[in-house]
Coordinates of C-alpha atoms in Angstrom, one line a residue:
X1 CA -35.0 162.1 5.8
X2 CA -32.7 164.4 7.2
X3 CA -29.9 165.6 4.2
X4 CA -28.0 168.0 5.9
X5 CA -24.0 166.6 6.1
X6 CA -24.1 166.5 10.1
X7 CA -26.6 164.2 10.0
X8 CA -25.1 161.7 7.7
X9 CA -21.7 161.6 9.2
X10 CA -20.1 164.0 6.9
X11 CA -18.2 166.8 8.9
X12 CA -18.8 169.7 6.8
X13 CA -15.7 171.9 8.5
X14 CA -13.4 168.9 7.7
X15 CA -14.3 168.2 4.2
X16 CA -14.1 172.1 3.6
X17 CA -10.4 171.9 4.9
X18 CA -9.7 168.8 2.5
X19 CA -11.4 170.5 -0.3
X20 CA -8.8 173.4 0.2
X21 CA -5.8 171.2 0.0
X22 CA -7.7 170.0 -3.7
X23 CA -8.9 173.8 -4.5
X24 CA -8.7 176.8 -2.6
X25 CA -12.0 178.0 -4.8
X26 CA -14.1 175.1 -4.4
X27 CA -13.3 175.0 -0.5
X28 CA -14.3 178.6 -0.7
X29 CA -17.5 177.7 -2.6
X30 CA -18.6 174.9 -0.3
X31 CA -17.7 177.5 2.6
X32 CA -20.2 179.8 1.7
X33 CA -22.5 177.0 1.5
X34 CA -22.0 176.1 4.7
X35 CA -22.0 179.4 6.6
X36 CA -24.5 181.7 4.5
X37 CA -27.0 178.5 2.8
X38 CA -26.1 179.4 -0.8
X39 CA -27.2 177.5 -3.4
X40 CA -24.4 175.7 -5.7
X41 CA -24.9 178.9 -8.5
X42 CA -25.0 181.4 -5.7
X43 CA -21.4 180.6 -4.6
X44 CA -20.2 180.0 -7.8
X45 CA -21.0 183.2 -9.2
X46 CA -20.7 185.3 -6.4
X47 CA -18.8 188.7 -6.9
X48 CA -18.0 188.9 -3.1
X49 CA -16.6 192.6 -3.8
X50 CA -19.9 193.1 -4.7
X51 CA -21.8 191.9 -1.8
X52 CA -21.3 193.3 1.7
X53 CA -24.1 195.8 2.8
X54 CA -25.6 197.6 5.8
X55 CA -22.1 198.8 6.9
X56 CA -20.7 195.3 6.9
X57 CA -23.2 193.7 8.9
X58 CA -25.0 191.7 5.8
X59 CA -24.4 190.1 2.7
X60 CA -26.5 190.6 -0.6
X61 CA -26.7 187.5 -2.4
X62 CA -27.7 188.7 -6.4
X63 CA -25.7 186.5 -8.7
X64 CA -27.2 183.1 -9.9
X65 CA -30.2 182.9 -7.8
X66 CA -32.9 181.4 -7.9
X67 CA -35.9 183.5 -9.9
X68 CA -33.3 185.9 -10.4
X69 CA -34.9 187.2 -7.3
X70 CA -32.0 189.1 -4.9
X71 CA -31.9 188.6 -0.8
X72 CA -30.0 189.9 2.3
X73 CA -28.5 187.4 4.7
X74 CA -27.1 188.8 8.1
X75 CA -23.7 188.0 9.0
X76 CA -24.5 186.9 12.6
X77 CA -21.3 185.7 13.5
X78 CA -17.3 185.2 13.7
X79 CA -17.0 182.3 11.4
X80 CA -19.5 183.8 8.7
X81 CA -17.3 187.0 9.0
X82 CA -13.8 185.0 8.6
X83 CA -15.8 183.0 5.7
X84 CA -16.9 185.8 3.8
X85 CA -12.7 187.4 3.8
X86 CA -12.0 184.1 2.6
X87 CA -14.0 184.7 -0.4
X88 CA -13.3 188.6 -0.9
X89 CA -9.4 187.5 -0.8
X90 CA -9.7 184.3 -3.5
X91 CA -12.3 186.0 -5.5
X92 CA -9.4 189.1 -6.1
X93 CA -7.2 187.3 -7.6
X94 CA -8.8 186.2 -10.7
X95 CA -9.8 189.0 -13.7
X96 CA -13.5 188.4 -13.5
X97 CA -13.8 189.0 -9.3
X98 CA -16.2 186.2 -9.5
X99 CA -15.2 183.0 -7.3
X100 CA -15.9 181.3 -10.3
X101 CA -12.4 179.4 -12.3
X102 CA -11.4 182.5 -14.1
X103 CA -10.9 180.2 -17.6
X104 CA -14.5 179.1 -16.6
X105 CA -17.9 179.9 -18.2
X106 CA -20.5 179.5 -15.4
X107 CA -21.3 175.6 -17.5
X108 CA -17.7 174.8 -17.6
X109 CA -17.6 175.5 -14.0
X110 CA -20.5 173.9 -13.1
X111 CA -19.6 170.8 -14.7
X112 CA -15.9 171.3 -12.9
X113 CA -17.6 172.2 -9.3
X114 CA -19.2 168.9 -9.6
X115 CA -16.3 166.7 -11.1
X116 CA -14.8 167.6 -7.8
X117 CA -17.9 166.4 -5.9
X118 CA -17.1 163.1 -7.2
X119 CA -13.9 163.1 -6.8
X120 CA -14.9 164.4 -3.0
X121 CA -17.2 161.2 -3.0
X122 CA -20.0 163.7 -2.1
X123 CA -22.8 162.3 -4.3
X124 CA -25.7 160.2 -3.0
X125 CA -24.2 157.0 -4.0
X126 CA -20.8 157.8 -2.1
X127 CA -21.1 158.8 1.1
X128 CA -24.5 159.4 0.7
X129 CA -24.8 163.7 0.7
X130 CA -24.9 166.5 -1.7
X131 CA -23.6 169.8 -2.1
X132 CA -27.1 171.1 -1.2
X133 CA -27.1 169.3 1.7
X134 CA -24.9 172.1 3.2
X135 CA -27.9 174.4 2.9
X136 CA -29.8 172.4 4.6
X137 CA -27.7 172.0 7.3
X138 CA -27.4 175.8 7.8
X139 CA -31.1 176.3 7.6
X140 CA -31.5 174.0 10.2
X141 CA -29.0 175.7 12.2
X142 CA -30.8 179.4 11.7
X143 CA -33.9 177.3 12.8
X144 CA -32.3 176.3 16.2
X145 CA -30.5 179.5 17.1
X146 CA -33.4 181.5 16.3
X147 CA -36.4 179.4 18.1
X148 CA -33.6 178.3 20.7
X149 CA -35.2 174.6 20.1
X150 CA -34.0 171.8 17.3
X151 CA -35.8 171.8 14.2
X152 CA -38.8 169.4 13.7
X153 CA -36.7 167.1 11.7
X154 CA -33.5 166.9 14.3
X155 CA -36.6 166.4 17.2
X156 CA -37.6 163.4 15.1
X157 CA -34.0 162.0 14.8
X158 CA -33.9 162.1 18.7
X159 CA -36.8 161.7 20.0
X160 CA -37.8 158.3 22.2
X161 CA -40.3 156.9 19.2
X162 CA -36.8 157.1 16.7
X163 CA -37.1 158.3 12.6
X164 CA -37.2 161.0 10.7
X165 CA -40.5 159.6 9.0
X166 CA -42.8 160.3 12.2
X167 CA -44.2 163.8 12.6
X168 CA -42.1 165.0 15.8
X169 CA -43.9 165.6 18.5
X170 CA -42.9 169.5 19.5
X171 CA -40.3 170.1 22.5
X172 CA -42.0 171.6 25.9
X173 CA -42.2 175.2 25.4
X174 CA -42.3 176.0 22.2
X175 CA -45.2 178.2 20.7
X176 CA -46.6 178.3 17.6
X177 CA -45.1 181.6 17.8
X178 CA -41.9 181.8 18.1
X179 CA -42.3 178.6 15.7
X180 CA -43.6 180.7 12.8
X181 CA -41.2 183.4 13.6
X182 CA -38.3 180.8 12.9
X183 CA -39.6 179.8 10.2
X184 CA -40.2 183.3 9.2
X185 CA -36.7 184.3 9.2
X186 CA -35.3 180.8 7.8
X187 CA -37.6 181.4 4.7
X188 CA -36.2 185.2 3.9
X189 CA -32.6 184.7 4.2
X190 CA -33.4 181.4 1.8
X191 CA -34.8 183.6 -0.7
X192 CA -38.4 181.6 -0.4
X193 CA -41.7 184.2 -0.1
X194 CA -43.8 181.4 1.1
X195 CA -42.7 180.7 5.5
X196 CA -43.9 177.0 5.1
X197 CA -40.9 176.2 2.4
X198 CA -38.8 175.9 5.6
X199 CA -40.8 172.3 5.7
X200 CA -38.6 171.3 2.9
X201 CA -35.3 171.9 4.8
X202 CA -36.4 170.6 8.4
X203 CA -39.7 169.3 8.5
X204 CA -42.8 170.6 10.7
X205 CA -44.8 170.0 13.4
X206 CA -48.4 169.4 11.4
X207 CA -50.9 170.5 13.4
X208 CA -49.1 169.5 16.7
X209 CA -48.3 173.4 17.8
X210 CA -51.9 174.4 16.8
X211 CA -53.5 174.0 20.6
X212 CA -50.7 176.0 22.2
X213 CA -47.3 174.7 24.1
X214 CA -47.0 171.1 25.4
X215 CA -47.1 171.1 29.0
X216 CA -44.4 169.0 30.8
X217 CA -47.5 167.0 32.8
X218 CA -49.0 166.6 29.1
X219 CA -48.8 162.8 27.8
X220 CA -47.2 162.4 24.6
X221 CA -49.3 160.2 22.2
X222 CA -47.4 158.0 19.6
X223 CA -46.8 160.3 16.4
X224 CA -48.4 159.7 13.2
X225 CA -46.3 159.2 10.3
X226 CA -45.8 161.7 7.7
X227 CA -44.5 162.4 4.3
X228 CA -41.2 164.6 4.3
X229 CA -40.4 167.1 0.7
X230 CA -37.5 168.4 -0.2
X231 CA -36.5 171.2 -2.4

């Protein structure tokens, strides 16, 4: 099951703007989420004055993750660039220069971050995402732009044999390579040390890349079914 927003009908970029006119900080939080994959803590506590590194070109992500453990993610574009001002500019204007709610212990805002959720109807039982859902969705995204294919998950959304329950037969020419190398890069700007946590976020290919790329006179068998983690 595919839990990124995009793929449940959710627009992330329009709920952002309606979480704005609700809470500049929250729409800043689920920004970040969006455009960087933070986890909920991450944007929370971010100290954004804190974070840019490598002469602008990356952000260090330190504050509430996961492990404790700190990682670099690349700002690779416009948007993530625009994003990231948002946050330096909000985060300013409170005492603590976290984005967190300034009267807020990190519990208090935790439990306010996801009062909002609610009220957002972004919950499981609403319409039928989560907040981490947005770092799925960027994953996913880091997948495609750095393989140049769709991730195994959005292959077995579209593909002629239909759900996101059947292990996706790869797309003609991709290699195992530049497979593993997405994966790769998608696992270290997560913060994961293992390659094969990408799985949780958008699937795999089982053993279907192991023989090389699928030729475009190959036949495609019917796939097997699989089970699908998440983290």
């Amino acid at each position: 099951m595919n839990l990124s927003w995009s793929a449940n009908g959710v627009d992330p970029l329009k709920m952002i703007e309606f979480a704005k006119s609700i809470d500049e900080r929250l729409a800043v939080m689920l920004s970040l989420q969006h455009f960087f994959g933070l986890r909920v803590k991450e944007s929370i506590e971010m100290r954004p004055g804190n974070a840019l590194i490598d002469g602008g070109r990356a952000i260090e992500v330190f504050e509430g993750t996961k492990g404790g453990k700190p990682r670099q993610v690349p700002i690779r574009n416009e948007a993530q660039r625009e994003a990231f001002a948002w946050a330096c500019r909000v985060a300013t204007e409170g005492r603590i220069k976290r984005l967190r709610w300034p009267d807020c212990t990190w519990l208090q805002a935790q439990g306010r971050f996801y009062g909002f959720m609610r009220r957002l109807m972004i919950t499981k039982d609403q319409l039928g995402v989560t907040p981490h859902g947005l770092r799925h969705g960027n994953l996913q995204r880091l997948y495609r732009e750095e393989s140049g294919f769709l991730s195994p998950i959005e292959v077995a959304a579209s593909s002629q044999y239909g759900t996101a329950v059947a292990m996706p037969i790869p797309p003609l020419g991709l290699t195992r390579e530049i497979h593993l190398q997405a994966c790769r890069t998608v696992s270290r700007e997560a913060g994961h040390v293992r390659t094969g946590i990408g799985a949780s976020y958008f699937a795999s290919y089982g053993h279907g890349l192991r023989k090389g790329p699928r030729l475009d006179n190959e036949s495609v068998p019917p796939p097997t079914s699989m089970k699908v983690t998440f983290e």
